[in-house]
XYZ file of C-alpha atoms in Angstrom:
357
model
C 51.415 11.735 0.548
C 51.362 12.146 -3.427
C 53.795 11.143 -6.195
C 53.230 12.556 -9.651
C 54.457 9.235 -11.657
C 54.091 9.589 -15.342
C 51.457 7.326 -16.738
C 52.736 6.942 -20.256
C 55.595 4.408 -18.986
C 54.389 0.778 -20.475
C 53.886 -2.378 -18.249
C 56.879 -4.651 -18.132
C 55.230 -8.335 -18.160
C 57.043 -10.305 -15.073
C 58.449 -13.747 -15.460
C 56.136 -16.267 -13.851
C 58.512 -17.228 -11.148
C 58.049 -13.427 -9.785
C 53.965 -13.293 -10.410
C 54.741 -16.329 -8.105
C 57.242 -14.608 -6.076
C 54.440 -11.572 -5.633
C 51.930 -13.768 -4.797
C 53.816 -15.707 -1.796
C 54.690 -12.390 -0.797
C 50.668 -11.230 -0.247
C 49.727 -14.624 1.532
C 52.658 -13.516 4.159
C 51.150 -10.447 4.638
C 48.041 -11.747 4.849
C 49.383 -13.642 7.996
C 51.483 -10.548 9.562
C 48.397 -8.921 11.326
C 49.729 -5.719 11.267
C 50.275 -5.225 7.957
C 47.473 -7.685 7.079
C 45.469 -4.462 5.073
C 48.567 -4.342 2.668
C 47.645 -7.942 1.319
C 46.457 -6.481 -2.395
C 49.586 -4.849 -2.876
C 51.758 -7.185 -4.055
C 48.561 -8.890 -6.158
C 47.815 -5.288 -7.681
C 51.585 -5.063 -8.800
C 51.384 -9.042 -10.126
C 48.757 -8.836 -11.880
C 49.280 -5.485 -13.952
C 52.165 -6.826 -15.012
C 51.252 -10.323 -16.118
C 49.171 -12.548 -18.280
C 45.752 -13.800 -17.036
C 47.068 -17.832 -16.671
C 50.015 -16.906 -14.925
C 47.942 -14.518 -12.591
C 45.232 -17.151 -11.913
C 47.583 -20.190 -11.746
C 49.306 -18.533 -9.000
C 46.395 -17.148 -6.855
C 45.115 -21.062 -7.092
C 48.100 -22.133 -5.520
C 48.238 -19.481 -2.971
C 44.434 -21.003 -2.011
C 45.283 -24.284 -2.350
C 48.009 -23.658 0.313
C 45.829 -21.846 2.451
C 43.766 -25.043 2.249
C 46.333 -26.831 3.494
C 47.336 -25.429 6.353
C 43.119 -25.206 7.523
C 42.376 -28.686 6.829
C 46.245 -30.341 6.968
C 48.586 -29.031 9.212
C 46.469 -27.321 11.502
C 44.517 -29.979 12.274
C 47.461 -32.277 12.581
C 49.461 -30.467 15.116
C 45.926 -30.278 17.125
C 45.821 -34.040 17.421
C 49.520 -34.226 18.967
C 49.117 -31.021 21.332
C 45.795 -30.382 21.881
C 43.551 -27.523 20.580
C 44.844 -24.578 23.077
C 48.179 -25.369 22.375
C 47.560 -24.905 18.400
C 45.933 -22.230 18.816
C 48.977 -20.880 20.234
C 51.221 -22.004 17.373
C 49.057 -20.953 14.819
C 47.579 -17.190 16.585
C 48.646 -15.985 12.899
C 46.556 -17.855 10.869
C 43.161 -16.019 10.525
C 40.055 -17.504 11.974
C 41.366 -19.177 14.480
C 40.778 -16.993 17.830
C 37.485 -16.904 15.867
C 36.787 -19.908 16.438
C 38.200 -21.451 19.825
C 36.417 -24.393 19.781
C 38.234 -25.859 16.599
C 35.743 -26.004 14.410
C 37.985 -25.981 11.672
C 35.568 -25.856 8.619
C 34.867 -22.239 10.149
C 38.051 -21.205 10.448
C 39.020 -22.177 6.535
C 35.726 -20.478 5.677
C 36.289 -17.064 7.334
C 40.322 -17.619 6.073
C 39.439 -18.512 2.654
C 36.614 -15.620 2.159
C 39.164 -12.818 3.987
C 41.470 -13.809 1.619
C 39.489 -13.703 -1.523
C 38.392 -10.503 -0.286
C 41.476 -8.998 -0.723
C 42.229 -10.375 -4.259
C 38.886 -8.989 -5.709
C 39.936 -5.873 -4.088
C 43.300 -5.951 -6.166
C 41.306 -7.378 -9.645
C 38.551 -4.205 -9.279
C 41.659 -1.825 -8.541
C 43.989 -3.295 -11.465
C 40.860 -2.677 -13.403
C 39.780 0.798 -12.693
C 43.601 1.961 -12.529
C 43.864 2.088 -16.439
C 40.615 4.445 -16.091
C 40.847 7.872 -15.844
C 38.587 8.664 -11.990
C 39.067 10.371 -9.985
C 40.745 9.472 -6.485
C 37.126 9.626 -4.558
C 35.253 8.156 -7.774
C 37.423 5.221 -8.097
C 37.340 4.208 -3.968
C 33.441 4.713 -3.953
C 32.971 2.386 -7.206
C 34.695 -0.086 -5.870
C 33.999 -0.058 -2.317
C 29.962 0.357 -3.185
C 30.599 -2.618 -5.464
C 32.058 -5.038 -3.095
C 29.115 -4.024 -0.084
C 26.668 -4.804 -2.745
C 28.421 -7.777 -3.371
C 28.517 -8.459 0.556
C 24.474 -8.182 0.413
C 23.976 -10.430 -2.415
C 26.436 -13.252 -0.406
C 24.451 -11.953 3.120
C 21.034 -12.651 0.834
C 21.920 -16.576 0.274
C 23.554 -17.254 3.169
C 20.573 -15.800 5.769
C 17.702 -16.760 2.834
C 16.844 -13.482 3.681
C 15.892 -13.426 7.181
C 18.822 -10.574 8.076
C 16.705 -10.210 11.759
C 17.649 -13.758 12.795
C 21.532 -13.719 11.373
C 22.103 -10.450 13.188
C 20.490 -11.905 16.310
C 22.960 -14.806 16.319
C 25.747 -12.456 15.266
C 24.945 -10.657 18.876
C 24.895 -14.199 21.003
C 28.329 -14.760 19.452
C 29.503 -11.509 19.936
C 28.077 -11.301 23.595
C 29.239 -14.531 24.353
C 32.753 -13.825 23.023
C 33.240 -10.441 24.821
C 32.254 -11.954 28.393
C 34.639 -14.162 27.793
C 37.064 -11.595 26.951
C 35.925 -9.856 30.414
C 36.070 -13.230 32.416
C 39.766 -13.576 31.395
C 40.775 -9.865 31.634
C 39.840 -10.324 35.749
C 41.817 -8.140 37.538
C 42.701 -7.593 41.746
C 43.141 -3.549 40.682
C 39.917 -1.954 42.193
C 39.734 0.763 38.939
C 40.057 -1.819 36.648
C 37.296 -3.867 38.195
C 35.169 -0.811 38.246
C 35.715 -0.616 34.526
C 35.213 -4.106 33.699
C 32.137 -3.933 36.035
C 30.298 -1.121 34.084
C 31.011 -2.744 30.742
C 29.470 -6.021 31.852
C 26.558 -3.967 33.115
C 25.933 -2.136 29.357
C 27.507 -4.861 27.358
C 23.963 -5.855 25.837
C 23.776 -2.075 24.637
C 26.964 -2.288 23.710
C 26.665 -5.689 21.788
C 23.333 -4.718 19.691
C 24.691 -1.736 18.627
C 28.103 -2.900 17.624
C 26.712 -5.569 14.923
C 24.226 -3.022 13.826
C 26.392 -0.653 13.131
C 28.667 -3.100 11.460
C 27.431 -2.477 7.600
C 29.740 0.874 7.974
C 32.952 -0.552 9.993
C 33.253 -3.304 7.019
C 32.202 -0.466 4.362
C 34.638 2.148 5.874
C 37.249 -1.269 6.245
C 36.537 -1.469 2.402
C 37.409 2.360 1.763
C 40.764 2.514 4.115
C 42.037 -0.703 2.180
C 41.745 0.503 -1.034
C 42.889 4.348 0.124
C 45.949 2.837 1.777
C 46.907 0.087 -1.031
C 46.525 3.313 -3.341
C 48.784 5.422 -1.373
C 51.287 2.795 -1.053
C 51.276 1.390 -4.585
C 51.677 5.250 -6.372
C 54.686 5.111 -3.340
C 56.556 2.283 -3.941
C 55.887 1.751 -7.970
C 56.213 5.302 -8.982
C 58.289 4.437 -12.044
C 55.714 1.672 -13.505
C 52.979 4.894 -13.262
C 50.211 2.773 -10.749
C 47.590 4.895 -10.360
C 48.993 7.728 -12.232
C 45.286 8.196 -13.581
C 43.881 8.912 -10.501
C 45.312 12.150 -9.458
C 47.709 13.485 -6.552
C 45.737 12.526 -3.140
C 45.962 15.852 -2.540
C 43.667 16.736 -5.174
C 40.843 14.642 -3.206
C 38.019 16.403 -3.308
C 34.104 15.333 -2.623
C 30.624 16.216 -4.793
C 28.927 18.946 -3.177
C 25.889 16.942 -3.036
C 27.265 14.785 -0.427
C 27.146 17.898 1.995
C 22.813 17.708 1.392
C 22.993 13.788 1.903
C 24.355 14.519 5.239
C 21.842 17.356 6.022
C 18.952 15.160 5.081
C 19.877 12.459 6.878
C 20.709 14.397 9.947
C 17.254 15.677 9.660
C 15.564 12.484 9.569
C 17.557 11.276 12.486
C 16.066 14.238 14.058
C 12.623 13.623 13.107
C 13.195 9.785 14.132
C 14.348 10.602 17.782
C 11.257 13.269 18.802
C 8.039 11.748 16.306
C 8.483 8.398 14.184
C 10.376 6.697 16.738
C 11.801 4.084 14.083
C 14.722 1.910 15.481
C 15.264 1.091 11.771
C 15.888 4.969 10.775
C 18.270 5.706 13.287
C 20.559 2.444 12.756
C 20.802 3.549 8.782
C 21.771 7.288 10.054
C 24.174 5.731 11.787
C 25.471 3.541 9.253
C 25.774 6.656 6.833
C 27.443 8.865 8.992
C 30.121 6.798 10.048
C 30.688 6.338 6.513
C 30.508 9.794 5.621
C 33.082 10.432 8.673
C 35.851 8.226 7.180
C 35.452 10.110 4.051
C 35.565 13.874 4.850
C 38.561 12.705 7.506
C 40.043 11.575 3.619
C 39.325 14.856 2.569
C 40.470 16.968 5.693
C 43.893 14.412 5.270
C 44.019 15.862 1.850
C 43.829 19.535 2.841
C 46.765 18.908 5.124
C 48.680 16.919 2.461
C 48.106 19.946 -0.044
C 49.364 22.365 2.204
C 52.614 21.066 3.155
C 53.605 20.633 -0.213
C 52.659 24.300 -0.993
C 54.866 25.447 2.100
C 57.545 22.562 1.072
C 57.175 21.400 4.786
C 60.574 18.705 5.777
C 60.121 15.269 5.793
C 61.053 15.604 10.063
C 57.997 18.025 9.807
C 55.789 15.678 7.638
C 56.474 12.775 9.728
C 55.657 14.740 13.228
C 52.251 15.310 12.061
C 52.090 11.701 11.230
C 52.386 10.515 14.563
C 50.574 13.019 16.017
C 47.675 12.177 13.834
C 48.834 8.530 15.378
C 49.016 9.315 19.233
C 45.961 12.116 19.462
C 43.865 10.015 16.976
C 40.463 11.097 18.089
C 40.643 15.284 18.634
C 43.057 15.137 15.610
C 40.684 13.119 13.322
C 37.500 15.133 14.275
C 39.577 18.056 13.632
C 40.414 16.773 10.191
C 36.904 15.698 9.199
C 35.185 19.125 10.439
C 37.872 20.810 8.050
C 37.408 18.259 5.047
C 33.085 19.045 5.589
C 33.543 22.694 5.126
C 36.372 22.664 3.019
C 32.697 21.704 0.416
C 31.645 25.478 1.170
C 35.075 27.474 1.392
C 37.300 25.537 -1.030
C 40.108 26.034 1.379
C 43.069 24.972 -1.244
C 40.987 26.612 -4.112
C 40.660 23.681 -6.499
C 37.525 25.221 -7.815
C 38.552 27.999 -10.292
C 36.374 30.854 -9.899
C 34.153 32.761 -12.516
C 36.398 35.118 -15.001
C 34.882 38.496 -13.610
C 34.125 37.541 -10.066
């Protein structure tokens, strides 16, 4: 999972029909689904290798063409086949299984701000590339810059009553998944059963999904920049992107993070037998999973380390791949228990020791 490109090599400065080119090529990742999280790739790529007008003429057109297709075609082929039947055509275009009703204001909203979301994350890595961070310093600037730019847009658009937006967020959400369970109805008695006991706790369910929601889009923040990272040092080795920022298997956390862990686990603690504070708990939460996705990072990085030490195959490399794929869960707790304690027992010995010791 690391390249070791040299990062002397200068930028070559692309023609504006390929900044262009690049550009196009994001927006139709941006509409693949699965490899939607690979949008700032080609952006990253575009604009490190081209002047400022050219870059922001082209990301203009790319909105003005998303623009377009919200407030032009979509709602054109609507009028001639009716809304269910455009939502069929256009499943690909983000926002609208949001948005069922065709309320297509909402749906260019939620298209236009995913999509800008990705381009900021692609101007903030183009930026910090030329620095020299570290792997974990650059994803945690970044990432902690766009949440806090998440709560400033959160401030304005609730006026700062965050109780009654998340309480609306949960009638959507609750609304949306009995739907979801109302279609999904089944003859097969085990599958009713199932269904049955997720109606029964979907309130639970519900309240603490969007609660806990801070750290999904936070940890959705981290594994888009991680993976465009990994990708980009891949596939533009010889152009040096993200030279700067060290092999991946060189990731490697503060120790302090190990006491931020240990003091929130103790106020969890202290919140579940004496203060009984709803609020305490949800931020534990919130940290946690946070701190989960970034010692599984770390516990990925061991594993990367090690099989280029024992020069592992590329049939070898790619097993553990999709194992890691199929046994997700046991795998990734196994990871993140080894990338915690790999903080006390340097387990790849990046840490050189004391002369004398």
């Amino acid at each position: 999972m690391d390249s070791n490109p040299s990062s002397n090599l200068t930028p070559v400065e692309l023609p504006t029909a390929k900044v262009v080119f690049l550009v196009f090529l994001s927006l139709l990742l941006f509409f693949s689904g699965v490899f939607v999280w690979l949008t700032p790739l080609p952006l990253i790529y575009g604009l490190r290798h081209s002047k400022r007008p050219h870059s922001s003429s082209s990301l203009l057109l790319a909105f003005a063409l998303l623009v377009g297709l919200y407030l032009g075609l979509f709602p054109w082929v609507m009028g001639r086949v009716g809304l269910e039947r455009a939502l069929q055509y256009f499943f690909w275009l983000p926002g609208a299984g949001f948005f069922p009703e065709g309320e297509v204001l909402k749906m260019m909203s939620f298209g236009l701000s995913y999509y800008l979301l990705f381009v900021v994350m692609a101007v903030f890595l183009v930026r910090y590339e030329k620095k020299a961070y570290s792997f974990p310093r650059m994803l945690l600037q970044i990432g902690g810059i766009l949440g806090f730019g998440l709560f400033v847009w959160l401030l304005f658009y609730t006026r700062g009553n965050f109780a009654l937006f998340f309480k609306e967020l949960e009638s959507s959400f609750y609304h949306l998944f009995q739907q979801m369970i109302s279609t999904n109805a089944t003859q097969d008695p085990a599958m009713q059963e199932q269904l049955a006991l997720l109606q029964e706790h979907l309130k639970t369910a519900v309240y603490y999904f969007v609660l806990l929601m801070p750290a999904m889009l936070m940890n959705m923040f981290l594994f888009v920049l991680w993976l465009n990272v990994q990708v980009g040092r891949r596939l533009f080795a010889r152009s040096g992107l993200f030279a700067n920022t060290g092999g991946f298997s060189q990731w490697e956390l503060p120790f302090f993070f190990v006491w931020t862990i240990i003091g929130w686990a103790l106020l969890l603690l202290l919140d579940i037998y004496w203060l009984k504070v709803e609020f305490l708990k949800i931020i534990a939460l919130n940290f946690f999973l946070v701190f989960a996705l970034l010692y599984f990072f770390q516990g990925l990085a061991i594993t990367s380390f090690y099989m280029q030490k024992w020069i592992f195959s590329p049939l070898i490399r790619l097993s553990f791949y999709l194992v890691l794929l199929i046994f997700f869960q046991p795998v990734s707790l196994l990871l993140m228990t080894f990338g915690f304690f790999d903080s006390w027992f340097d387990f790849r010995k990046l840490t050189p020791k004391p002369a004398g010791s």
